[in-house]
Coordinates of C-alpha atoms in Angstrom, one line a residue:
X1 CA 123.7 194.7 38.4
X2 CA 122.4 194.2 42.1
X3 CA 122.4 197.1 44.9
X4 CA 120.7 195.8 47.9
X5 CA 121.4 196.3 51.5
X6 CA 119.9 195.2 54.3
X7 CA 120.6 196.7 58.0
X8 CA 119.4 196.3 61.5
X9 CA 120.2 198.6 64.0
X10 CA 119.4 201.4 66.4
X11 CA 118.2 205.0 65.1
X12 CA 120.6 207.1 66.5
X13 CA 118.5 210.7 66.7
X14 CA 114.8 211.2 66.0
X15 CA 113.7 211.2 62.2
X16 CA 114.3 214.6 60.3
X17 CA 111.3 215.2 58.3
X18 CA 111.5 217.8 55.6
X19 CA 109.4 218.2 52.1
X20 CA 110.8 219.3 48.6
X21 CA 110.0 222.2 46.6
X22 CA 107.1 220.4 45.7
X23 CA 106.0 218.7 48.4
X24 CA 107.7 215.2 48.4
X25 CA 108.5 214.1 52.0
X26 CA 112.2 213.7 52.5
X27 CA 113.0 211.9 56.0
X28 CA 116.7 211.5 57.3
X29 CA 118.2 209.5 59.9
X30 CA 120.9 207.3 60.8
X31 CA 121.4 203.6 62.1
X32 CA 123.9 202.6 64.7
X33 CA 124.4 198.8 63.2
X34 CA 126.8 196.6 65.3
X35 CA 129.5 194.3 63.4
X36 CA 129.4 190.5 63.6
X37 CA 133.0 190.2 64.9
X38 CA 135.0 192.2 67.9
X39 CA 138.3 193.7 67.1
X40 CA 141.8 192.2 67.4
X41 CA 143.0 194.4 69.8
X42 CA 139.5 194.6 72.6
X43 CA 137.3 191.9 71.4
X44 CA 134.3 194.0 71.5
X45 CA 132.3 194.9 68.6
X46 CA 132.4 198.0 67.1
X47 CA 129.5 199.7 65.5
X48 CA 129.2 202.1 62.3
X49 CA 127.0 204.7 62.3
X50 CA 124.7 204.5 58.4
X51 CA 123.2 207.6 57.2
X52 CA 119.9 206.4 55.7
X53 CA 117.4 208.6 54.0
X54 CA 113.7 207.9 52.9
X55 CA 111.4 209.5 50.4
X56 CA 107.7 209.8 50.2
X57 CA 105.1 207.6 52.3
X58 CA 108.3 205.9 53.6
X59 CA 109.5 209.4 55.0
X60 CA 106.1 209.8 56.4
X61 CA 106.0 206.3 58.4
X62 CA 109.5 206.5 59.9
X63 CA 109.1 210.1 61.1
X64 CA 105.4 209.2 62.5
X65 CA 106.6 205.8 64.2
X66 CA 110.6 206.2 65.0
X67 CA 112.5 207.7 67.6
X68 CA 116.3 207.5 68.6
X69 CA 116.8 204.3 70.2
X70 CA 114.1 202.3 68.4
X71 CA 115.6 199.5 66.6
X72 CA 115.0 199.2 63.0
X73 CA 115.5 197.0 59.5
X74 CA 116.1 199.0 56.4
X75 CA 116.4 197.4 53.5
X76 CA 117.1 199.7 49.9
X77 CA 120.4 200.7 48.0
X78 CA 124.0 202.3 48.7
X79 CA 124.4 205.5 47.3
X80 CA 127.3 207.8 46.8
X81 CA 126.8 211.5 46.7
X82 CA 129.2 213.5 45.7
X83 CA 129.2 217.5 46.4
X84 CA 131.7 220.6 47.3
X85 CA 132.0 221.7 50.9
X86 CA 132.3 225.3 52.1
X87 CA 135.4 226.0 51.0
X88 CA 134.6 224.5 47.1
X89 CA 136.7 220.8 48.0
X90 CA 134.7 217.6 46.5
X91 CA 133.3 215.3 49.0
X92 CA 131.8 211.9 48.9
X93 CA 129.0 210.6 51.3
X94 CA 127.3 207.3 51.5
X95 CA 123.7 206.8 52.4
X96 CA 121.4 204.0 52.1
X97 CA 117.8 204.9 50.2
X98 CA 115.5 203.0 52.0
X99 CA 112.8 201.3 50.4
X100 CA 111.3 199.7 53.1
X101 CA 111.5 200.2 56.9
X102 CA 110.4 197.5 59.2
X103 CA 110.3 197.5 63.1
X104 CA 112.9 195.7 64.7
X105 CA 111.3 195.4 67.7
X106 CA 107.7 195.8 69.5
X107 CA 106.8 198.8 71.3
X108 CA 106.6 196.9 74.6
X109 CA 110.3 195.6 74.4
X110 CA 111.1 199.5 73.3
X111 CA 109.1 201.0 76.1
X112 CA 111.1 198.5 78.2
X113 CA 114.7 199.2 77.7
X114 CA 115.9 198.8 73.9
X115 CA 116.0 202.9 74.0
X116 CA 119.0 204.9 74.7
X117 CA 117.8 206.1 77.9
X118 CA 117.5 202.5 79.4
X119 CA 120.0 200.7 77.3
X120 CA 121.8 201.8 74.8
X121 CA 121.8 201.4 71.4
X122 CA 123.8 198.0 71.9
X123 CA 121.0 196.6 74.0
X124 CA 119.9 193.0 73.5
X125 CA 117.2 192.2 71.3
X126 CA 114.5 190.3 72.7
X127 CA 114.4 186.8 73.3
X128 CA 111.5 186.3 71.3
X129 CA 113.4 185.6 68.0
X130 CA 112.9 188.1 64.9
X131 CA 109.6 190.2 65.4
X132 CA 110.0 192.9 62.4
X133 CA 106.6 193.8 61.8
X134 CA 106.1 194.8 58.1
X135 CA 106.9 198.1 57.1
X136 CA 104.2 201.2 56.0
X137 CA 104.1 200.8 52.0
X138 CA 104.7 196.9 51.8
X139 CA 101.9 195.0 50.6
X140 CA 99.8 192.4 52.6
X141 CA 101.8 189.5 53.5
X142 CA 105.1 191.2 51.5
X143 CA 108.2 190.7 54.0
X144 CA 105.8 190.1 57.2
X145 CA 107.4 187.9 59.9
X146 CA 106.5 184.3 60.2
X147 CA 103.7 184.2 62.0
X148 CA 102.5 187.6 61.2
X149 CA 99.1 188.7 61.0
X150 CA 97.9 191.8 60.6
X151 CA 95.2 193.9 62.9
X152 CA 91.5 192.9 61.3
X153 CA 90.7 196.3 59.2
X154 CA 88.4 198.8 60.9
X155 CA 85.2 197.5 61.7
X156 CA 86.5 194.0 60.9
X157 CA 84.6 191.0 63.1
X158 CA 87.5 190.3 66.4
X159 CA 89.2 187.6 66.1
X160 CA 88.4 184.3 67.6
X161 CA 90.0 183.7 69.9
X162 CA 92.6 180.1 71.1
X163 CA 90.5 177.4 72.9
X164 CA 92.1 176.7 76.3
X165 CA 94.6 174.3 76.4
X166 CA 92.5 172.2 78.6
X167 CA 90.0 171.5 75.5
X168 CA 92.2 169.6 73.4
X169 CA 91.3 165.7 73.8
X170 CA 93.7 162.8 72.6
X171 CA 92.5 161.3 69.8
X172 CA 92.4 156.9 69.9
X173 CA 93.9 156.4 66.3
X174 CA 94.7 158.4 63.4
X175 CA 91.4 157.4 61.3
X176 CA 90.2 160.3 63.6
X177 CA 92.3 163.1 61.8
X178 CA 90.6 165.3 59.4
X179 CA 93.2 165.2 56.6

């Protein structure tokens, strides 16, 4: 059996952060995650709104990093939940369990206009291709971007950096290569 889902969208309200009885952090929150296809009748897209929750050092990341309007990948499993309403009728809910939250864009292009306040949730993404950074609890080099390296750990010698493109020289043949 496979339960995996995979979302990209826009956090709709700040992370919720609560903790258990005993402690475990509990964050809620909810995507706004545009459809692929317009409708028949307008032609524009329509967008669902995906309660997602995360547990533990998960919780802990997304309520320390997100905010409404920040656009995010969560990738986990569908849930269904069932429980009795005020007046004792049985309800269903679906929520994703996220296992893994990555950023779906950079701060800059957030900081920019990919927020609600300067864009909208439907805002474009940036140019720049995909940028998801990896997420909080995902080990080194575990669903990074292409390209993706992370920050030298503390103390860590900078990184050296790219000679200027004025340095490179044309080489006569390729007996010159080093592989």
């Amino acid at each position: 059996m496979l339960n995996h889902i995979v979302l990209m969208g826009r956090l709709t309200r700040d992370p919720e952060l609560r903790r258990t009885g005993t402690g475990i952090a509990v964050a809620s929150f909810s995507l706004a995650v545009d459809r692929d296809f317009g409708s028949k009748e307008t032609g524009e897209k329509e967008t669902d709104f995906i309660d997602i929750v995360a547990w533990r050092n998960t919780a802990e990341f997304v309520s320390k990093y997100f905010t409404k309007g920040r656009m995010a990948v969560v990738s986990g499993r569908l849930q269904i939940r069932n429980w009795n309403d005020k007046d004792g009728n049985k309800r269903r809910s679906a929520e994703v369990v996220a296992d893994n939250v990555y950023f779906g864009d950079s701060k800059r292009d957030a900081d920019a206009g990919g927020s609600y306040s300067t864009g909208g949730y439907n805002a474009a993404p940036p140019a720049s291709g995909y940028n998801a950074a990896p997420s909080y609890n995902a080990a080194p080099g575990y669903g990074a971007a292409p390209g993706y390296s992370p920050a030298p750990a503390y103390g860590a010698a900078p990184a050296t950096p790219a000679p200027a493109a004025d340095s490179f020289a044309m080489l006569e043949d390729d007996d010159q290569l080093p592989f």
